[in-house]
GROMACS .gro file of C-alpha atoms in nm:
model
  447
    1MET     CA    1  -9.072   1.631   1.233
    2LYS     CA    2  -8.964   1.956   1.406
    3CYS     CA    3  -9.237   1.902   1.668
    4LEU     CA    4  -9.104   1.551   1.725
    5ILE     CA    5  -8.752   1.689   1.774
    6TYR     CA    6  -8.881   1.941   2.030
    7ILE     CA    7  -9.063   1.662   2.216
    8LEU     CA    8  -8.748   1.449   2.224
    9THR     CA    9  -8.541   1.747   2.338
   10ALA     CA   10  -8.785   1.808   2.622
   11SER     CA   11  -8.764   1.444   2.729
   12TRP     CA   12  -8.384   1.461   2.730
   13ALA     CA   13  -8.403   1.776   2.943
   14LEU     CA   14  -8.627   1.597   3.191
   15VAL     CA   15  -8.371   1.319   3.221
   16ALA     CA   16  -8.116   1.585   3.313
   17SER     CA   17  -8.319   1.742   3.594
   18GLY     CA   18  -8.330   1.685   3.969
   19GLY     CA   19  -8.111   1.520   4.234
   20SER     CA   20  -7.741   1.569   4.304
   21LEU     CA   21  -7.488   1.707   4.060
   22SER     CA   22  -7.388   1.381   3.889
   23ALA     CA   23  -7.296   1.362   3.520
   24ALA     CA   24  -7.655   1.274   3.444
   25ASP     CA   25  -7.776   1.580   3.638
   26LYS     CA   26  -7.550   1.807   3.431
   27ALA     CA   27  -7.658   1.644   3.104
   28PRO     CA   28  -7.722   1.891   2.819
   29ALA     CA   29  -8.063   1.925   2.658
   30ARG     CA   30  -7.923   1.773   2.339
   31PRO     CA   31  -7.834   1.401   2.354
   32ASN     CA   32  -7.480   1.271   2.332
   33ILE     CA   33  -7.418   1.060   2.021
   34LEU     CA   34  -7.183   0.762   2.017
   35PHE     CA   35  -7.139   0.627   1.664
   36ILE     CA   36  -6.936   0.307   1.622
   37LEU     CA   37  -6.864   0.220   1.258
   38ALA     CA   38  -6.702  -0.120   1.212
   39ASP     CA   39  -6.492  -0.213   0.909
   40ASP     CA   40  -6.630  -0.489   0.681
   41GLN     CA   41  -6.887  -0.626   0.928
   42ARG     CA   42  -7.173  -0.802   0.749
   43TRP     CA   43  -7.531  -0.726   0.853
   44ASP     CA   44  -7.606  -1.077   0.982
   45THR     CA   45  -7.312  -1.110   1.223
   46ILE     CA   46  -7.504  -1.020   1.539
   47ARG     CA   47  -7.661  -1.299   1.739
   48ALA     CA   48  -7.978  -1.107   1.821
   49VAL     CA   49  -8.037  -1.052   1.448
   50GLY     CA   50  -8.054  -1.428   1.393
   51ASN     CA   51  -7.700  -1.568   1.370
   52ARG     CA   52  -7.695  -1.834   1.643
   53GLU     CA   53  -7.330  -1.924   1.583
   54ILE     CA   54  -7.176  -1.587   1.674
   55ILE     CA   55  -7.128  -1.451   2.026
   56THR     CA   56  -7.212  -1.079   2.055
   57PRO     CA   57  -7.378  -1.012   2.393
   58ASN     CA   58  -7.321  -0.636   2.392
   59LEU     CA   59  -7.446  -0.575   2.039
   60ASP     CA   60  -7.738  -0.799   2.132
   61ARG     CA   61  -7.820  -0.559   2.416
   62LEU     CA   62  -7.832  -0.270   2.170
   63VAL     CA   63  -8.061  -0.463   1.934
   64GLU     CA   64  -8.289  -0.571   2.218
   65ARG     CA   65  -8.336  -0.221   2.357
   66GLY     CA   66  -8.312  -0.028   2.032
   67PHE     CA   67  -8.421  -0.012   1.671
   68HIS     CA   68  -8.248  -0.199   1.391
   69PHE     CA   69  -8.268  -0.182   1.013
   70THR     CA   70  -8.235  -0.504   0.813
   71ASN     CA   71  -8.179  -0.341   0.472
   72ALA     CA   72  -7.901  -0.086   0.522
   73TYR     CA   73  -7.672  -0.041   0.220
   74CYS     CA   74  -7.356   0.135   0.124
   75MET     CA   75  -7.428   0.270  -0.225
   76GLY     CA   76  -7.107   0.110  -0.356
   77GLY     CA   77  -6.780   0.241  -0.486
   78MET     CA   78  -6.586   0.328  -0.797
   79ILE     CA   79  -6.264   0.193  -0.641
   80SER     CA   80  -6.195  -0.151  -0.499
   81ALA     CA   81  -6.143  -0.006  -0.147
   82VAL     CA   82  -6.518   0.049  -0.107
   83CYS     CA   83  -6.469   0.159   0.254
   84TRP     CA   84  -6.345   0.503   0.140
   85PRO     CA   85  -6.648   0.608  -0.067
   86SER     CA   86  -6.877   0.448   0.191
   87ARG     CA   87  -6.735   0.660   0.473
   88ALA     CA   88  -6.721   0.969   0.253
   89MET     CA   89  -7.089   0.932   0.159
   90LEU     CA   90  -7.191   0.874   0.520
   91ILE     CA   91  -7.007   1.175   0.662
   92THR     CA   92  -7.120   1.413   0.383
   93GLY     CA   93  -7.473   1.280   0.334
   94ARG     CA   94  -7.408   1.269  -0.041
   95SER     CA   95  -7.440   0.993  -0.300
   96LEU     CA   96  -7.161   0.810  -0.483
   97TRP     CA   97  -7.090   1.048  -0.772
   98ARG     CA   98  -7.146   1.363  -0.562
   99ILE     CA   99  -6.864   1.312  -0.315
  100PRO     CA  100  -6.509   1.430  -0.393
  101SER     CA  101  -6.328   1.174  -0.607
  102ASP     CA  102  -5.983   1.249  -0.464
  103THR     CA  103  -5.923   1.004  -0.178
  104ASN     CA  104  -5.617   1.201  -0.059
  105LEU     CA  105  -5.793   1.527   0.023
  106ARG     CA  106  -5.729   1.658   0.374
  107VAL     CA  107  -5.963   1.956   0.346
  108ALA     CA  108  -6.315   1.938   0.205
  109PRO     CA  109  -6.383   2.133  -0.116
  110PRO     CA  110  -6.620   2.430  -0.087
  111GLY     CA  111  -6.985   2.333  -0.058
  112VAL     CA  112  -6.923   1.981   0.074
  113PRO     CA  113  -7.122   1.933   0.398
  114LEU     CA  114  -6.948   1.761   0.689
  115LEU     CA  115  -7.137   1.604   0.978
  116PRO     CA  116  -6.879   1.697   1.246
  117LYS     CA  117  -6.894   2.064   1.140
  118VAL     CA  118  -7.274   2.068   1.147
  119LEU     CA  119  -7.275   1.917   1.495
  120ALA     CA  120  -7.000   2.149   1.617
  121GLN     CA  121  -7.219   2.442   1.511
  122ALA     CA  122  -7.492   2.288   1.731
  123SER     CA  123  -7.254   2.305   2.032
  124TYR     CA  124  -7.132   1.945   2.015
  125VAL     CA  125  -6.783   1.843   2.123
  126THR     CA  126  -6.660   1.627   1.834
  127PHE     CA  127  -6.411   1.341   1.875
  128ARG     CA  128  -6.299   1.080   1.625
  129CYS     CA  129  -6.071   0.780   1.657
  130GLY     CA  130  -5.996   0.541   1.372
  131LYS     CA  131  -5.775   0.450   1.084
  132GLY     CA  132  -5.634   0.717   0.857
  133SER     CA  133  -5.595   0.516   0.538
  134SER     CA  134  -5.911   0.434   0.340
  135SER     CA  135  -6.112   0.669   0.559
  136CYS     CA  136  -6.245   1.015   0.477
  137GLY     CA  137  -5.941   1.232   0.545
  138PHE     CA  138  -6.109   1.564   0.466
  139SER     CA  139  -6.378   1.486   0.724
  140ASN     CA  140  -6.141   1.343   0.986
  141THR     CA  141  -5.960   1.675   1.010
  142ALA     CA  142  -6.290   1.854   1.076
  143PHE     CA  143  -6.328   1.691   1.419
  144ALA     CA  144  -6.213   1.893   1.720
  145THR     CA  145  -6.002   1.590   1.813
  146ASN     CA  146  -5.894   1.336   1.553
  147VAL     CA  147  -5.688   1.035   1.667
  148GLU     CA  148  -5.557   0.823   1.378
  149ILE     CA  149  -5.420   0.477   1.451
  150GLU     CA  150  -5.270   0.291   1.158
  151GLY     CA  151  -5.232  -0.083   1.112
  152ARG     CA  152  -5.433  -0.383   1.226
  153ALA     CA  153  -5.330  -0.618   1.505
  154ALA     CA  154  -5.493  -0.855   1.752
  155LEU     CA  155  -5.546  -0.568   1.996
  156SER     CA  156  -5.663  -0.302   1.749
  157ALA     CA  157  -6.019  -0.306   1.878
  158THR     CA  158  -5.889  -0.264   2.234
  159GLU     CA  159  -5.658   0.023   2.141
  160HIS     CA  160  -5.939   0.213   1.971
  161ALA     CA  161  -6.180   0.147   2.257
  162GLU     CA  162  -5.923   0.277   2.507
  163ARG     CA  163  -5.908   0.610   2.326
  164ALA     CA  164  -6.288   0.636   2.331
  165ILE     CA  165  -6.294   0.551   2.702
  166GLU     CA  166  -6.028   0.813   2.777
  167PHE     CA  167  -6.242   1.072   2.602
  168LEU     CA  168  -6.556   0.969   2.792
  169ARG     CA  169  -6.381   0.981   3.129
  170ARG     CA  170  -6.246   1.333   3.062
  171HIS     CA  171  -6.553   1.478   2.893
  172ASP     CA  172  -6.741   1.762   3.062
  173ALA     CA  173  -7.091   1.618   3.090
  174GLY     CA  174  -7.240   1.965   3.061
  175ARG     CA  175  -7.184   1.967   2.684
  176PRO     CA  176  -7.313   1.711   2.433
  177PHE     CA  177  -7.057   1.502   2.248
  178PHE     CA  178  -7.038   1.333   1.909
  179LEU     CA  179  -6.796   1.042   1.945
  180TYR     CA  180  -6.721   0.874   1.611
  181LEU     CA  181  -6.527   0.551   1.658
  182GLU     CA  182  -6.397   0.370   1.348
  183PRO     CA  183  -6.211   0.056   1.462
  184PRO     CA  184  -6.035  -0.128   1.175
  185VAL     CA  185  -6.206  -0.463   1.243
  186PRO     CA  186  -6.325  -0.718   1.138
  187HIS     CA  187  -6.133  -0.622   0.822
  188ASP     CA  188  -5.852  -0.861   0.739
  189PRO     CA  189  -5.601  -0.962   0.860
  190ARG     CA  190  -5.861  -1.100   1.099
  191LEU     CA  191  -5.665  -1.118   1.424
  192ALA     CA  192  -5.806  -1.141   1.775
  193PRO     CA  193  -5.679  -1.235   2.123
  194GLN     CA  194  -5.678  -1.607   2.185
  195ARG     CA  195  -5.969  -1.598   2.428
  196PHE     CA  196  -6.192  -1.492   2.138
  197ALA     CA  197  -6.031  -1.721   1.880
  198ARG     CA  198  -6.101  -2.016   2.113
  199LEU     CA  199  -6.473  -1.941   2.100
  200TYR     CA  200  -6.499  -2.079   1.748
  201ASP     CA  201  -6.423  -2.426   1.619
  202PRO     CA  202  -6.426  -2.402   1.238
  203VAL     CA  203  -6.560  -2.756   1.206
  204THR     CA  204  -6.883  -2.659   1.380
  205LEU     CA  205  -6.959  -2.348   1.173
  206SER     CA  206  -7.221  -2.346   0.900
  207LEU     CA  207  -7.159  -2.217   0.552
  208SER     CA  208  -7.428  -2.012   0.387
  209LYS     CA  209  -7.677  -2.179   0.153
  210ASN     CA  210  -7.521  -1.980  -0.130
  211PHE     CA  211  -7.169  -2.113  -0.075
  212LEU     CA  212  -7.005  -2.198  -0.408
  213PRO     CA  213  -6.654  -2.311  -0.500
  214ALA     CA  214  -6.644  -2.036  -0.763
  215HIS     CA  215  -6.858  -1.754  -0.894
  216PRO     CA  216  -7.057  -1.876  -1.197
  217PHE     CA  217  -6.933  -1.605  -1.436
  218ASP     CA  218  -6.694  -1.311  -1.459
  219ASN     CA  219  -6.841  -1.027  -1.254
  220GLY     CA  220  -6.555  -0.791  -1.339
  221ALA     CA  221  -6.395  -0.826  -0.995
  222LEU     CA  222  -6.289  -1.189  -0.956
  223VAL     CA  223  -5.923  -1.093  -0.934
  224GLY     CA  224  -5.822  -0.855  -0.660
  225ARG     CA  225  -5.696  -0.824  -0.309
  226ASP     CA  226  -6.004  -0.949  -0.122
  227GLU     CA  227  -6.063  -1.240  -0.358
  228GLY     CA  228  -5.696  -1.343  -0.323
  229LEU     CA  229  -5.725  -1.401   0.051
  230ALA     CA  230  -5.821  -1.765  -0.007
  231PRO     CA  231  -5.735  -2.016  -0.279
  232HIS     CA  232  -5.957  -2.102  -0.574
  233PRO     CA  233  -6.173  -2.301  -0.588
  234ARG     CA  234  -6.317  -2.230  -0.244
  235THR     CA  235  -6.332  -2.531  -0.014
  236PRO     CA  236  -6.561  -2.574   0.289
  237GLU     CA  237  -6.266  -2.631   0.522
  238VAL     CA  238  -6.086  -2.311   0.426
  239MET     CA  239  -6.405  -2.106   0.425
  240ARG     CA  240  -6.500  -2.226   0.774
  241GLN     CA  241  -6.160  -2.120   0.904
  242HIS     CA  242  -6.209  -1.775   0.754
  243LEU     CA  243  -6.550  -1.755   0.919
  244ALA     CA  244  -6.400  -1.857   1.255
  245ASP     CA  245  -6.140  -1.580   1.228
  246TYR     CA  246  -6.406  -1.331   1.119
  247TYR     CA  247  -6.637  -1.417   1.407
  248ALA     CA  248  -6.351  -1.401   1.658
  249THR     CA  249  -6.265  -1.043   1.559
  250ILE     CA  250  -6.633  -0.946   1.581
  251SER     CA  251  -6.664  -1.101   1.928
  252HIS     CA  252  -6.354  -0.907   2.034
  253LEU     CA  253  -6.504  -0.584   1.900
  254ASP     CA  254  -6.830  -0.666   2.078
  255ASP     CA  255  -6.640  -0.703   2.404
  256GLU     CA  256  -6.482  -0.360   2.358
  257VAL     CA  257  -6.824  -0.212   2.277
  258GLY     CA  258  -6.934  -0.353   2.612
  259ARG     CA  259  -6.649  -0.177   2.791
  260ILE     CA  260  -6.743   0.154   2.631
  261LEU     CA  261  -7.110   0.109   2.728
  262GLN     CA  262  -6.999   0.030   3.083
  263VAL     CA  263  -6.817   0.364   3.106
  264LEU     CA  264  -7.133   0.541   2.989
  265ASP     CA  265  -7.313   0.367   3.277
  266GLU     CA  266  -7.042   0.456   3.528
  267ARG     CA  267  -7.048   0.823   3.431
  268GLY     CA  268  -7.427   0.842   3.435
  269LEU     CA  269  -7.435   0.917   3.061
  270THR     CA  270  -7.637   0.622   2.930
  271GLU     CA  271  -7.977   0.783   2.971
  272ASN     CA  272  -7.873   1.079   2.758
  273THR     CA  273  -7.667   0.902   2.491
  274ILE     CA  274  -7.784   0.777   2.152
  275VAL     CA  275  -7.572   0.478   2.045
  276ILE     CA  276  -7.544   0.393   1.674
  277PHE     CA  277  -7.368   0.081   1.553
  278SER     CA  278  -7.304   0.007   1.186
  279SER     CA  279  -7.034  -0.087   0.937
  280ASP     CA  280  -6.907   0.067   0.613
  281GLN     CA  281  -7.031  -0.240   0.424
  282GLY     CA  282  -7.054  -0.617   0.448
  283LEU     CA  283  -6.863  -0.874   0.247
  284ALA     CA  284  -6.881  -1.230   0.118
  285VAL     CA  285  -6.629  -1.395   0.352
  286GLY     CA  286  -6.714  -1.764   0.377
  287GLY     CA  287  -6.746  -1.824   0.003
  288ARG     CA  288  -7.089  -1.673  -0.052
  289HIS     CA  289  -7.147  -1.707  -0.426
  290GLY     CA  290  -6.784  -1.824  -0.443
  291LEU     CA  291  -6.661  -1.483  -0.328
  292MET     CA  292  -6.472  -1.339  -0.030
  293GLY     CA  293  -6.481  -0.961  -0.057
  294LYS     CA  294  -6.698  -0.651  -0.085
  295GLN     CA  295  -6.653  -0.593  -0.458
  296ASN     CA  296  -7.000  -0.720  -0.545
  297LEU     CA  297  -7.366  -0.626  -0.494
  298TYR     CA  298  -7.525  -0.937  -0.342
  299GLU     CA  299  -7.723  -0.906  -0.019
  300HIS     CA  300  -7.421  -0.994   0.195
  301PHE     CA  301  -7.297  -0.646   0.101
  302LYS     CA  302  -7.543  -0.498   0.353
  303SER     CA  303  -7.437  -0.345   0.686
  304PRO     CA  304  -7.581  -0.385   1.035
  305LEU     CA  305  -7.758  -0.072   1.157
  306VAL     CA  306  -7.873  -0.043   1.517
  307ILE     CA  307  -7.980   0.275   1.699
  308ALA     CA  308  -8.052   0.276   2.073
  309GLY     CA  309  -8.099   0.538   2.340
  310PRO     CA  310  -8.344   0.798   2.473
  311GLY     CA  311  -8.645   0.849   2.252
  312ILE     CA  312  -8.565   0.537   2.045
  313PRO     CA  313  -8.828   0.263   2.076
  314ARG     CA  314  -8.749  -0.105   2.046
  315GLY     CA  315  -8.825  -0.228   1.696
  316LYS     CA  316  -8.700  -0.307   1.349
  317SER     CA  317  -8.763  -0.214   0.989
  318ASP     CA  318  -8.699  -0.368   0.649
  319ALA     CA  319  -8.712  -0.027   0.483
  320LEU     CA  320  -8.454   0.032   0.209
  321VAL     CA  321  -8.199   0.273   0.352
  322TYR     CA  322  -7.855   0.406   0.263
  323LEU     CA  323  -7.583   0.460   0.519
  324PHE     CA  324  -7.572   0.824   0.411
  325ASP     CA  325  -7.927   0.854   0.549
  326LEU     CA  326  -7.755   0.865   0.887
  327PHE     CA  327  -7.637   1.223   0.825
  328PRO     CA  328  -7.985   1.381   0.841
  329THR     CA  329  -8.098   1.122   1.097
  330ILE     CA  330  -7.821   1.224   1.336
  331CYS     CA  331  -7.899   1.590   1.271
  332ASP     CA  332  -8.263   1.530   1.364
  333LEU     CA  333  -8.163   1.341   1.678
  334ALA     CA  334  -7.928   1.625   1.773
  335GLY     CA  335  -8.173   1.904   1.693
  336ALA     CA  336  -7.932   2.034   1.428
  337THR     CA  337  -8.021   2.157   1.080
  338SER     CA  338  -7.917   1.929   0.795
  339PRO     CA  339  -7.775   2.123   0.496
  340GLU     CA  340  -8.000   2.140   0.191
  341VAL     CA  341  -7.742   1.968  -0.032
  342VAL     CA  342  -7.757   1.651   0.180
  343GLU     CA  343  -7.923   1.374  -0.023
  344GLY     CA  344  -7.987   1.130   0.259
  345GLN     CA  345  -8.334   1.090   0.408
  346SER     CA  346  -8.386   1.107   0.783
  347LEU     CA  347  -8.486   0.773   0.932
  348LEU     CA  348  -8.636   0.923   1.246
  349GLY     CA  349  -8.989   0.903   1.105
  350ILE     CA  350  -8.949   0.528   1.055
  351ILE     CA  351  -8.800   0.483   1.402
  352GLN     CA  352  -9.089   0.674   1.560
  353GLY     CA  353  -9.352   0.482   1.361
  354GLN     CA  354  -9.471   0.780   1.157
  355ARG     CA  355  -9.378   0.628   0.822
  356VAL     CA  356  -9.287   0.287   0.682
  357THR     CA  357  -9.017   0.377   0.431
  358VAL     CA  358  -8.814   0.668   0.291
  359ARG     CA  359  -8.780   0.535  -0.066
  360ASP     CA  360  -8.947   0.277  -0.290
  361TRP     CA  361  -8.627   0.146  -0.450
  362LEU     CA  362  -8.254   0.149  -0.399
  363PHE     CA  363  -7.963   0.167  -0.644
  364CYS     CA  364  -7.602   0.051  -0.596
  365ALA     CA  365  -7.291   0.034  -0.814
  366TYR     CA  366  -6.944  -0.114  -0.821
  367ARG     CA  367  -6.686   0.043  -1.053
  368ASP     CA  368  -6.788   0.028  -1.419
  369CYS     CA  369  -6.878  -0.343  -1.414
  370GLN     CA  370  -7.177  -0.390  -1.181
  371ARG     CA  371  -7.508  -0.211  -1.127
  372MET     CA  372  -7.797  -0.309  -0.901
  373VAL     CA  373  -8.150  -0.190  -0.834
  374ARG     CA  374  -8.404  -0.341  -0.598
  375ASP     CA  375  -8.743  -0.271  -0.452
  376GLN     CA  376  -8.901  -0.436  -0.150
  377ARG     CA  377  -8.928  -0.771  -0.329
  378TRP     CA  378  -8.736  -0.784  -0.658
  379LYS     CA  379  -8.370  -0.730  -0.728
  380LEU     CA  380  -8.181  -0.690  -1.058
  381ILE     CA  381  -7.803  -0.701  -1.096
  382GLN     CA  382  -7.642  -0.630  -1.432
  383TYR     CA  383  -7.278  -0.694  -1.517
  384ASN     CA  384  -7.051  -0.567  -1.791
  385ALA     CA  385  -6.709  -0.727  -1.747
  386ALA     CA  386  -6.494  -0.580  -2.022
  387GLY     CA  387  -6.794  -0.598  -2.253
  388VAL     CA  388  -6.918  -0.942  -2.145
  389LYS     CA  389  -7.267  -0.894  -2.008
  390ASN     CA  390  -7.473  -1.093  -1.759
  391THR     CA  391  -7.799  -1.031  -1.578
  392GLN     CA  392  -7.943  -1.170  -1.256
  393LEU     CA  393  -8.300  -1.134  -1.132
  394PHE     CA  394  -8.393  -1.247  -0.780
  395ASP     CA  395  -8.723  -1.269  -0.596
  396LEU     CA  396  -8.595  -1.180  -0.248
  397GLU     CA  397  -8.929  -1.255  -0.088
  398GLY     CA  398  -8.874  -1.629  -0.126
  399ASP     CA  399  -8.504  -1.636  -0.212
  400ALA     CA  400  -8.313  -1.426   0.040
  401ASP     CA  401  -7.990  -1.613  -0.040
  402GLU     CA  402  -8.013  -1.522  -0.409
  403LEU     CA  403  -7.991  -1.881  -0.528
  404ASN     CA  404  -8.237  -1.880  -0.818
  405ASN     CA  405  -8.163  -1.648  -1.107
  406LEU     CA  406  -8.491  -1.576  -1.286
  407ALA     CA  407  -8.354  -1.343  -1.554
  408ALA     CA  408  -8.397  -1.592  -1.838
  409ASP     CA  409  -8.737  -1.724  -1.721
  410PRO     CA  410  -9.010  -1.590  -1.954
  411ARG     CA  411  -9.260  -1.596  -1.666
  412PHE     CA  412  -9.071  -1.305  -1.509
  413ALA     CA  413  -8.994  -1.108  -1.825
  414ALA     CA  414  -9.219  -0.821  -1.715
  415GLU     CA  415  -9.035  -0.787  -1.383
  416ARG     CA  416  -8.702  -0.790  -1.560
  417THR     CA  417  -8.813  -0.521  -1.805
  418ARG     CA  418  -8.957  -0.308  -1.527
  419LEU     CA  419  -8.636  -0.322  -1.325
  420GLU     CA  420  -8.414  -0.263  -1.627
  421THR     CA  421  -8.613   0.053  -1.697
  422LEU     CA  422  -8.584   0.153  -1.332
  423LEU     CA  423  -8.209   0.093  -1.339
  424LYS     CA  424  -8.166   0.331  -1.632
  425ARG     CA  425  -8.369   0.593  -1.449
  426ALA     CA  426  -8.165   0.544  -1.132
  427ARG     CA  427  -7.836   0.581  -1.316
  428ALA     CA  428  -7.954   0.909  -1.463
  429GLN     CA  429  -8.092   1.035  -1.134
  430PHE     CA  430  -7.766   0.975  -0.947
  431GLY     CA  431  -7.543   1.101  -1.229
  432ASP     CA  432  -7.371   0.772  -1.313
  433PRO     CA  433  -7.098   0.874  -1.564
  434SER     CA  434  -6.984   0.523  -1.656
  435ASP     CA  435  -7.009   0.374  -2.002
  436PHE     CA  436  -7.186   0.077  -1.851
  437ASP     CA  437  -7.380  -0.005  -2.166
  438ARG     CA  438  -7.073  -0.042  -2.391
  439PRO     CA  439  -7.110  -0.323  -2.647
  440ALA     CA  440  -6.996  -0.673  -2.567
  441ALA     CA  441  -6.653  -0.770  -2.691
  442ARG     CA  442  -6.792  -1.112  -2.767
  443ALA     CA  443  -7.133  -1.272  -2.752
  444ALA     CA  444  -7.236  -1.378  -2.404
  445ALA     CA  445  -7.565  -1.527  -2.293
  446SER     CA  446  -7.735  -1.376  -1.990
  447GLN     CA  447  -7.693  -1.591  -1.684
   0.00000   0.00000   0.00000
């Protein structure tokens, strides 16, 4: 891996050599890193990934020239605002129960690694712009420049992009930068300028195959802010309108991504800039499984993850990855040393074709009521809603929409037992402190 980093560094240095003294000519040996982290954007909301109803030409460009991961997960959260633990895990490289539990911290406790500090030690200029609430405050303050913009409005994506563009226009191209942009969209309220809202007629939009008027059982999170954004039971008409609003905000964000990429071009920075696009997590907007929010562990919980730039080949992977794998990945791309306490696994080996995966299985959790484990094919979700237990088993190879629960089918009893054993091992490995196995308050058949 170190040899690979040296090779990439040499290629970036070659890009910087020769010709007149443009920004590209003054480019540092280390690459610039532009990381755009959306808020609540589901993995399948990019046209180039397969959604033919959404308009995202600039994200499509990144997918078409870069590398994208189809199985990128936030590990979950022990609070309903999953975005906070997601961002805290990502920026510290640590798993769910090994990040600080206090969401109000403004300074990181001793021993907690912070990506902006690691990169600053590697001579990077660090800049962040994003929301203050529900983000990782103790990391935000570690950036050399931290611009916090509260609230969400139709022009939020534009306002955040403007700050990033201002930074790029002022930046001394002789030093590498780490620009971390956290726009508060497409999180609700899903507002966008009319030219983007007009792109989508709700009547023409398709609902997912797993649309349901209501979730089939109590998952422990049926009542809450996200689930209250639309009436129960869910109706196709209302869900299509929510999808139209969701897509409009994503198309607006895509347009602003395009403006930022254009500035990179204008300043001659594109050839020395790694661009990463992702989201803190996905969500069920549109009535998937009768739900609207992110307080669940179905596949719509996944995030998009696209990496493009020098040294990054075009390709894709279905490897099981966590968002906090980006910490060591970015360190490798930057030629920086990732702290030993970081739990994430660098994805650079997958990107460069040297390995197929970084883990055989993946574990996620939501509060004390939901736990999930999956491997490349099979997925188990267990629920304990105030003592009422349910189990789901899905064969994702032939059932990507998670329509057919096989938990009660005796033909798949061995798979269920295997994954239940794996789930117990995963909970122990990651230090899950919850009393998830507490007895049922009343008898309940597995679903």
